[in-house]
XYZ file of N, CA and C in Angstrom:
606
model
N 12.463 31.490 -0.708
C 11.023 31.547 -0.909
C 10.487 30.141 -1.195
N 9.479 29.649 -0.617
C 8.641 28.545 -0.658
C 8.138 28.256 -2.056
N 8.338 27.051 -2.468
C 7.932 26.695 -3.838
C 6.072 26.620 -3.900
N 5.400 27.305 -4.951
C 4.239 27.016 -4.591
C 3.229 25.685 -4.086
N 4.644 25.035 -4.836
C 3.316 23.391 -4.435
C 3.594 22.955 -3.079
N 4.461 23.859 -2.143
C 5.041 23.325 -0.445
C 2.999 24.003 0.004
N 2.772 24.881 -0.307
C 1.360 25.515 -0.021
C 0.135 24.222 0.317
N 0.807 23.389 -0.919
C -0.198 21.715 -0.659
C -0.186 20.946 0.943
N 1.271 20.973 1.276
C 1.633 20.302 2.131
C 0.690 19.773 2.868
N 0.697 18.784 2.927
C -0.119 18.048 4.023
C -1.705 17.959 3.337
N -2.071 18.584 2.544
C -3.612 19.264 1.971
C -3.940 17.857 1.213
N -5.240 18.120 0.431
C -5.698 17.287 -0.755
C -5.627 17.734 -1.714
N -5.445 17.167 -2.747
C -5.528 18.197 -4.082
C -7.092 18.086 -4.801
N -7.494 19.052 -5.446
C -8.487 18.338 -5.998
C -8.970 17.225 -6.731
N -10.205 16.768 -6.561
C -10.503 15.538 -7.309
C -9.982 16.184 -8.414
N -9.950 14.577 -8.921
C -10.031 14.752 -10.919
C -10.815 13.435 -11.010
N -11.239 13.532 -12.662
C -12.174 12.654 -13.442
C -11.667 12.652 -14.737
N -11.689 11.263 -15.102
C -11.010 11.461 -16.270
C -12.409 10.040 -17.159
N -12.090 9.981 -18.509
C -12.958 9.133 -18.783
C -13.531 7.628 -18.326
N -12.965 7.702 -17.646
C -13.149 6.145 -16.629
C -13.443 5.997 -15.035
N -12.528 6.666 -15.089
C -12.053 7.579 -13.411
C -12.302 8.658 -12.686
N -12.769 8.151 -11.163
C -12.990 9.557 -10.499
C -11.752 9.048 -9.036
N -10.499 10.295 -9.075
C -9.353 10.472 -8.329
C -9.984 11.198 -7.072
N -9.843 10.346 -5.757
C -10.626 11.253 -4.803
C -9.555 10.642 -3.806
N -9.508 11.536 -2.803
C -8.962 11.380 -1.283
C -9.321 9.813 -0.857
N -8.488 9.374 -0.225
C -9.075 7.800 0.108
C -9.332 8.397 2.001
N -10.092 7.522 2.010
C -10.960 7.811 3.792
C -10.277 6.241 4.427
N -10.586 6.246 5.825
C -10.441 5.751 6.695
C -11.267 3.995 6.384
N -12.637 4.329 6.222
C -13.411 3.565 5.528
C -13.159 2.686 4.359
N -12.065 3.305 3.342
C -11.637 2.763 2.257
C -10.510 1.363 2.806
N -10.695 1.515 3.677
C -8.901 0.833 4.287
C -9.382 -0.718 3.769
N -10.373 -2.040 4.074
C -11.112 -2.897 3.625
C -10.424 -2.967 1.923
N -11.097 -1.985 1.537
C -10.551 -2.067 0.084
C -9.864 -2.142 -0.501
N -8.718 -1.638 -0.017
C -7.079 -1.279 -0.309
C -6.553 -2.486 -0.071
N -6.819 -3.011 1.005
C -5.555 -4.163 1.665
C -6.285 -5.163 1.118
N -7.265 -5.499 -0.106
C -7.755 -6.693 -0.970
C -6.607 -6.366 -2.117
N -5.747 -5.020 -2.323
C -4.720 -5.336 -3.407
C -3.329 -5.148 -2.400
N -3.177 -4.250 -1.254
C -1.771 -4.223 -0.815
C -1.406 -5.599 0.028
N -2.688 -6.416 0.169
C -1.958 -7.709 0.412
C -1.068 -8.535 -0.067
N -1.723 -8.101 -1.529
C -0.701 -9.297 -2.551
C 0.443 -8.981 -3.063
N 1.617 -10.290 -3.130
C 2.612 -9.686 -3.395
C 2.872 -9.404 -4.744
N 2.000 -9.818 -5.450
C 2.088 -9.710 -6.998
C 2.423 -8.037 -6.672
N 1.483 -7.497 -6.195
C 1.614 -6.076 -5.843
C 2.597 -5.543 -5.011
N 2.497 -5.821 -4.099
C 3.695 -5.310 -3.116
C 5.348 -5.219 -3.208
N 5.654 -6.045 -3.796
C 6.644 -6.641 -3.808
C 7.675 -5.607 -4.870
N 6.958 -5.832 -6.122
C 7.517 -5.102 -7.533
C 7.503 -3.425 -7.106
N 6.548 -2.531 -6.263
C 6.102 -1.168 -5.866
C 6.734 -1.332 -4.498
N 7.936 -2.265 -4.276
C 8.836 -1.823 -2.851
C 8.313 -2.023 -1.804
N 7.203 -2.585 -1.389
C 7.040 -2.257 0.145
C 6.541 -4.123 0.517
N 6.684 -4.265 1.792
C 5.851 -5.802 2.123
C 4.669 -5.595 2.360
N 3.750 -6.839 1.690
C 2.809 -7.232 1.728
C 2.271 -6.575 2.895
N 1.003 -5.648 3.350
C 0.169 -5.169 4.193
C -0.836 -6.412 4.783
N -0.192 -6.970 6.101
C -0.840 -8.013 6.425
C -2.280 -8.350 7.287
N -3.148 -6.756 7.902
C -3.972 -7.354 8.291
C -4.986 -5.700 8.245
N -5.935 -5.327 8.507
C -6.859 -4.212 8.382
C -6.675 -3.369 9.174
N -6.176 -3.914 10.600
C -5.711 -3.062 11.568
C -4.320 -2.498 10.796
N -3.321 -3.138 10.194
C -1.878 -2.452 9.578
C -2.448 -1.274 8.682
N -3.063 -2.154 7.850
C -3.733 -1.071 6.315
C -4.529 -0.061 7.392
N -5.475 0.575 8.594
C -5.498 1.619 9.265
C -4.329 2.483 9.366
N -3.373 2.001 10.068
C -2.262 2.824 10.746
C -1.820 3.218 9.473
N -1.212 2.645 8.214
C -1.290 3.220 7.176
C -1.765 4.115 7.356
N -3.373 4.840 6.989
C -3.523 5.477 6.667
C -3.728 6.311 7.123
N -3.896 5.971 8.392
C -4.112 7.144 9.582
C -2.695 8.173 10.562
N -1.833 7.119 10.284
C -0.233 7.685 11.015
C 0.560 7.417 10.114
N 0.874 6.224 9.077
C 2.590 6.538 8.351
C 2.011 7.375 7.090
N 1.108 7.556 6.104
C 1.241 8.124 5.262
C 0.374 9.662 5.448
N -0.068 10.148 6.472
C -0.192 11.786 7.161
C 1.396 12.145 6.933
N 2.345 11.043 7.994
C 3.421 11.995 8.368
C 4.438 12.032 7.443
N 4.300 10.709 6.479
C 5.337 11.261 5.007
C 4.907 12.346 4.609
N 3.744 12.892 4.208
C 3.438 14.027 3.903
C 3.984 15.162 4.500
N 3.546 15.227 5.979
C 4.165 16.195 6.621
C 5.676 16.320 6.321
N 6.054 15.246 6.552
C 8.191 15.457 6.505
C 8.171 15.470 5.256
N 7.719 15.391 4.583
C 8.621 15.636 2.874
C 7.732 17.099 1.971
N 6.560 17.279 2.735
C 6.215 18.927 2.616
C 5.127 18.649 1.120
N 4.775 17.652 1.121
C 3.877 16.756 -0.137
C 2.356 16.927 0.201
N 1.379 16.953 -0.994
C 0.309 17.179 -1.094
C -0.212 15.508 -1.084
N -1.721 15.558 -0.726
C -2.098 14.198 -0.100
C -2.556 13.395 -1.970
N -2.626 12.685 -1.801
C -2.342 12.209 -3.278
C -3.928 11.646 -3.329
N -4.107 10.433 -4.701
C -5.319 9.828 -4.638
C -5.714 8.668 -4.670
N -6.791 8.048 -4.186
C -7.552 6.874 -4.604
C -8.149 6.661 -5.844
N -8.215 5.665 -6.532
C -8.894 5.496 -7.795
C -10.006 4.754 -7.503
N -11.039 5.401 -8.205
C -12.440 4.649 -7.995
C -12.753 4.543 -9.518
N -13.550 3.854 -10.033
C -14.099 3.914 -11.528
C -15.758 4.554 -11.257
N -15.630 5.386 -12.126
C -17.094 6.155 -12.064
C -18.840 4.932 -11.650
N -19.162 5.765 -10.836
C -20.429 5.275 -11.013
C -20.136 3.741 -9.557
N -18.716 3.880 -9.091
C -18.447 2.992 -8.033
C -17.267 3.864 -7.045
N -17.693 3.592 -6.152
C -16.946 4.615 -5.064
C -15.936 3.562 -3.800
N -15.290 2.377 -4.948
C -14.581 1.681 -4.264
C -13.233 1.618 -4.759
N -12.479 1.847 -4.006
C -11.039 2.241 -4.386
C -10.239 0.890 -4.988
N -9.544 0.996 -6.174
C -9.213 -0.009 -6.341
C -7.505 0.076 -7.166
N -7.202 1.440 -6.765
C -5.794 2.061 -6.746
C -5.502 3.027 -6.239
N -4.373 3.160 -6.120
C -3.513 4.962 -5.472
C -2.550 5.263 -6.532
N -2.169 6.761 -6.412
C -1.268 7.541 -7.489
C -0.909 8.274 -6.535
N 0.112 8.445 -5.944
C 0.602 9.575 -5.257
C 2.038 10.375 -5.597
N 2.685 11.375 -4.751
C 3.650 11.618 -4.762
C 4.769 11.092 -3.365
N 5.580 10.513 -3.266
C 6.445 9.779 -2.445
C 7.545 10.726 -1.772
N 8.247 11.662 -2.631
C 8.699 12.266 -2.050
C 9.290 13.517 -2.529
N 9.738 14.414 -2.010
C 10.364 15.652 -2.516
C 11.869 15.831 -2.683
N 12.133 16.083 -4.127
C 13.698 15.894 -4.301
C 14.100 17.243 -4.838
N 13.491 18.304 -4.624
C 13.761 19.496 -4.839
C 12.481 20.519 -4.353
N 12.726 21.823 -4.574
C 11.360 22.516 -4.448
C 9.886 22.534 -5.307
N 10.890 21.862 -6.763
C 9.932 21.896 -7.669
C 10.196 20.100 -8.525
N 10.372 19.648 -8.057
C 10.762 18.270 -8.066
C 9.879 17.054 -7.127
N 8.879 16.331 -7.588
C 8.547 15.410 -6.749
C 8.584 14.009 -7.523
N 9.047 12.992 -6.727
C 8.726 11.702 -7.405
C 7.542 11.074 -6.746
N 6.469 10.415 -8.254
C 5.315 9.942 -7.756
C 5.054 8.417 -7.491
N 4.524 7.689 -7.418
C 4.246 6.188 -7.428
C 3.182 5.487 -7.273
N 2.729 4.947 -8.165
C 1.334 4.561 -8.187
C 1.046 2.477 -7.791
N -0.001 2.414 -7.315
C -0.246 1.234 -7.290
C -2.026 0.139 -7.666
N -2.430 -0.622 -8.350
C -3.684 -0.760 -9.166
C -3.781 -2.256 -8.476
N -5.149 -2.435 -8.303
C -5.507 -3.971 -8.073
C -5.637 -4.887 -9.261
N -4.529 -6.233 -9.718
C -4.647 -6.643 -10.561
C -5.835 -6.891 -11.357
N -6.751 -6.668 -10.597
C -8.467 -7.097 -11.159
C -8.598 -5.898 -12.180
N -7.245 -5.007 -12.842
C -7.975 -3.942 -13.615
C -6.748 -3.919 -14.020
N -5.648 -4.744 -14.159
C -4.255 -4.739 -15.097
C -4.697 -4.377 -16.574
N -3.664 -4.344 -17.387
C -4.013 -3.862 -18.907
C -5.161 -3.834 -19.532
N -5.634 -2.658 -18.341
C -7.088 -1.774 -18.989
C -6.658 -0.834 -19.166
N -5.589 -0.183 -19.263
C -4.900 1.018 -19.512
C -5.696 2.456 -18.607
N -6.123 1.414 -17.051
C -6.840 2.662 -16.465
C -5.533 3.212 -15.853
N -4.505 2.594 -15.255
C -3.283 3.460 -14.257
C -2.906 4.599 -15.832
N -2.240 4.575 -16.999
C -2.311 5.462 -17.709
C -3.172 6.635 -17.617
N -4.135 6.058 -17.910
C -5.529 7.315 -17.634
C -5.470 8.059 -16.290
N -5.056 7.521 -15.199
C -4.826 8.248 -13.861
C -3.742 9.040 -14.154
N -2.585 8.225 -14.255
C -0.939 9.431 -14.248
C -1.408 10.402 -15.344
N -1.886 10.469 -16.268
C -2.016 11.496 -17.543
C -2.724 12.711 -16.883
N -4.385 12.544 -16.215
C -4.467 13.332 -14.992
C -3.658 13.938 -14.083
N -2.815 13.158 -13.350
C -1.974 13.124 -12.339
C -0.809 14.198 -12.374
N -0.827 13.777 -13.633
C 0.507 14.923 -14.238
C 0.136 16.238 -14.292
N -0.930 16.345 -15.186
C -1.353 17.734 -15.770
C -1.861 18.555 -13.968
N -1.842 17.679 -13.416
C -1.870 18.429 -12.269
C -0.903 18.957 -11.339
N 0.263 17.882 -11.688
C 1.657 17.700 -10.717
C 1.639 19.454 -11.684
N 1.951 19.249 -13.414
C 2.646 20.554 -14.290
C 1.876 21.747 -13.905
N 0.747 21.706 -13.954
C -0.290 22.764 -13.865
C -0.834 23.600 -12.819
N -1.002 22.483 -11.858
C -1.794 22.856 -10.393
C -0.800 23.073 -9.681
N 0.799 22.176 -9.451
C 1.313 22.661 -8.513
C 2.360 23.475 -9.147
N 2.695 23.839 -10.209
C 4.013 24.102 -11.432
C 5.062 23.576 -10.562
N 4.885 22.220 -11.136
C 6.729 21.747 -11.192
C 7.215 21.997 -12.684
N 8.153 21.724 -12.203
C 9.306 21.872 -13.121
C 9.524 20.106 -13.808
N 9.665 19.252 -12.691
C 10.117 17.888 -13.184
C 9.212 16.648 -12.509
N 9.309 15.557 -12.704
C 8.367 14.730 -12.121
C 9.559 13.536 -12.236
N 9.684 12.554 -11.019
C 10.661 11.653 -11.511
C 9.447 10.409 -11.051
N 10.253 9.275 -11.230
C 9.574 7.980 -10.619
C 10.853 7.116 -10.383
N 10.905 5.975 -9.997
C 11.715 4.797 -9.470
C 11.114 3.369 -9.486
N 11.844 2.455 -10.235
C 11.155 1.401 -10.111
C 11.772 0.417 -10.382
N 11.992 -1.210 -9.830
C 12.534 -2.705 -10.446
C 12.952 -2.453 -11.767
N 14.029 -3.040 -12.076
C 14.306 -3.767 -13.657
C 13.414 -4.447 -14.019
N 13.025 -5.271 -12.926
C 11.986 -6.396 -13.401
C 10.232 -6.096 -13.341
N 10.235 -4.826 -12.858
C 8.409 -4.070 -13.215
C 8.623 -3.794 -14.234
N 8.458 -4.939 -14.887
C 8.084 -4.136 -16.719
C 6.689 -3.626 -17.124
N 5.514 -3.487 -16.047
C 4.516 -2.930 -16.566
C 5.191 -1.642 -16.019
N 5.864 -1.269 -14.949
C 5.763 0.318 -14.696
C 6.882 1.093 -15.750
N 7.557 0.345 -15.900
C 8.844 0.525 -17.260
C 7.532 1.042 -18.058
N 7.043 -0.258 -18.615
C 6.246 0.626 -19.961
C 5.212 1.680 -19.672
N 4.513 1.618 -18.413
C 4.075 2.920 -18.446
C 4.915 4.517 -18.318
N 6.012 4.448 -17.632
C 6.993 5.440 -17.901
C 7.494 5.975 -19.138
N 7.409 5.012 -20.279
C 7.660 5.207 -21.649
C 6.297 5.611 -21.871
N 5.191 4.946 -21.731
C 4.015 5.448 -22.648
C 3.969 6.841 -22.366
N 4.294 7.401 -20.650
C 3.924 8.832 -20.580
C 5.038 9.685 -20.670
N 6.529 9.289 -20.867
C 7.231 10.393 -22.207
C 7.956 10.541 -21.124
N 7.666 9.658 -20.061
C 9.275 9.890 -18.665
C 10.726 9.225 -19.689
N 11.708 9.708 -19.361
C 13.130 9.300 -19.766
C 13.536 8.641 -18.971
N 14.759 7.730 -19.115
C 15.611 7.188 -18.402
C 16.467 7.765 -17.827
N 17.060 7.829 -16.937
C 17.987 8.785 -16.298
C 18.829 8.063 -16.047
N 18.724 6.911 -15.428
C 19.645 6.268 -14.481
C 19.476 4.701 -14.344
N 20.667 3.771 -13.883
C 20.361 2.361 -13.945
C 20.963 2.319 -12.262
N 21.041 2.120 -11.542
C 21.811 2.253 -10.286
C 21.459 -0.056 -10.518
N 23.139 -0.297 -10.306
C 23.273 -2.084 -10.964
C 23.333 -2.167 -9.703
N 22.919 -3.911 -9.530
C 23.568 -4.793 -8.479
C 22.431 -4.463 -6.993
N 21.446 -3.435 -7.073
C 20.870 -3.074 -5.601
C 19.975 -4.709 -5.245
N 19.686 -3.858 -4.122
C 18.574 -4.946 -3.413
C 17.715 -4.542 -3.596
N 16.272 -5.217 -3.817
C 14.944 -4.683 -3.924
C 14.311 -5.289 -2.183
N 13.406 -5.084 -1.783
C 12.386 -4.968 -0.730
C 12.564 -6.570 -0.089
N 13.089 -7.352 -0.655
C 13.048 -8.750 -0.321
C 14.945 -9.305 -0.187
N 15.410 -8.517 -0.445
C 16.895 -8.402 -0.214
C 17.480 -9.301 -1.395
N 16.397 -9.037 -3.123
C 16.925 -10.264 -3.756
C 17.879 -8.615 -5.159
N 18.907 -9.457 -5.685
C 19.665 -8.202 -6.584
C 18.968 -7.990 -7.482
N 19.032 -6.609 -7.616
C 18.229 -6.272 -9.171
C 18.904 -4.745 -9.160
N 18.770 -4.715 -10.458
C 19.106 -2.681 -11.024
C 17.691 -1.623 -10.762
N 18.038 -0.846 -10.489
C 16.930 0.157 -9.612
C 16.969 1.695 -11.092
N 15.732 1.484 -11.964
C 15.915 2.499 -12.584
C 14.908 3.668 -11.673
N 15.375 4.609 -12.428
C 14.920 6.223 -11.935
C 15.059 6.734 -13.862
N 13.471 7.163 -13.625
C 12.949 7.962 -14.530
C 12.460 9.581 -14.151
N 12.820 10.396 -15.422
C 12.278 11.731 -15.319
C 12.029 12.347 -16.356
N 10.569 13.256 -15.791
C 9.908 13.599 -16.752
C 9.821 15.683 -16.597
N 10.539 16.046 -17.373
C 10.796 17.733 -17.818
C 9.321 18.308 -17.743
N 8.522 19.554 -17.454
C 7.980 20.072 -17.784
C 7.488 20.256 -19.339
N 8.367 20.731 -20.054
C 9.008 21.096 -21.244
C 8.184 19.511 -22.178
N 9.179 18.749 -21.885
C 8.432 17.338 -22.249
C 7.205 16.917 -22.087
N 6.866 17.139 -20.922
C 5.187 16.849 -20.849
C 4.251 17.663 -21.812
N 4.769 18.892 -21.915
C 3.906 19.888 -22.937
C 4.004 19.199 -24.671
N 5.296 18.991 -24.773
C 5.459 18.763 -25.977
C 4.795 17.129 -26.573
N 4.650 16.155 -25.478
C 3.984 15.235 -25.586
C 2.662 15.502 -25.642
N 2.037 16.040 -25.054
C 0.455 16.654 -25.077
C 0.339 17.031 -26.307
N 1.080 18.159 -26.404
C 0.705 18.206 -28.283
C 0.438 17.255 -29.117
N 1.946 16.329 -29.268
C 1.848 14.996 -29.563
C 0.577 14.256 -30.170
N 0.000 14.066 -28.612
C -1.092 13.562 -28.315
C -1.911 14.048 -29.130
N -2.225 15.195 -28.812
C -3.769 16.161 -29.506
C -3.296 16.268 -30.955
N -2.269 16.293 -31.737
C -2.546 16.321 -32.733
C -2.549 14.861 -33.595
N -2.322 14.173 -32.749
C -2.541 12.110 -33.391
C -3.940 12.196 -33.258
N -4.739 13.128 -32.639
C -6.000 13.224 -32.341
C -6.648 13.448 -33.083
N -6.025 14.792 -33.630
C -7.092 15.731 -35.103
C -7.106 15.011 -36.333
N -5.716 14.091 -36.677
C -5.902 13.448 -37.970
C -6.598 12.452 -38.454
């Protein structure tokens, strides 16, 4: 039997809004916008992939390679980040791939022009309650550099565990580094929410 969140496949999920943020489908139109952060390698590089080198690439992006990851890995279409009151994308949060029925790993990426504003937090915290809620998983993993220590600490801020060190790999540029993999329980996400809401009431 089909896991409910395979039902997404290929789909959008709904917006979300969170106090800063409005999470919407990125369009064709958005492409301009995107490749002002997937150009750089500050960005690219640390989030695995090469530098997106020209408007025509950042299209096909969005129009043929990331449709058909969706399709082959049976994944719901993920989001653009806009900040309220501006309808220009200036991150993505998605899910990358499917490692079980109820298992997806996600991966997000932010234009340095909005680094430690603690808006990518504010997206995954959304992001989640939707991965737990909207699609019921069970687990949420991520993957990332030794040396992304902002995505390290956001994995800790949102209550993902360490799982794994895989030593000695290559990263995207063929230079060595350890490749962690984080995961985050159902179970855990609830119990962090509490957490949360009750650091709230006092």
């Amino acid at each position: 039997m089909a896991h409910p969140s395979e039902k997404w496949a290929g789909r959008p999920l709904p917006d979300l809004e969170t106090k800063r943020l409005h999470l919407r489908q990125r369009r064709l139109c958005d492409a301009p916008d995107i490749l002002e952060f997937t150009r750089l390698p500050e960005v690219a590089y640390p989030a695995g992939f090469i530098p997106t080198q020209t408007l025509a690439d950042q299209r096909t992006y969005l129009e043929v390679f990331y449709p058909k990851n969706l399709h082959d890995n049976k994944l719901p279409s993920g989001y653009g980040l806009t900040l309220k009151g501006e309808d220009r994308v200036i991150g993505s949060i998605d899910f990358n791939h499917r490692l079980a029925d109820d298992v997806l790993e996600m991966g997000y990426l932010l234009s340095p022009d909005y680094w430690c504003m603690g808006l990518m937090t504010e997206a995954a915290e959304a992001f989640l309650q939707q991965a737990f809620e909207g699609l019921a998983l069970t687990k949420v993993e991520l993957e990332c550099y030794d040396y992304n220590h902002a995505s390290r600490r956001l994995a800790n801020k949102l209550g993902f565990q360490e799982e794994a060190r895989l030593r000695a790999r290559k990263d995207v540029r063929g230079e060595r580094c350890d490749i962690l993999r984080f995961g985050l329980l159902k179970s855990e996400w609830q119990g962090h929410q509490k957490r949360l809401q009750e650091g709230d009431d006092r």
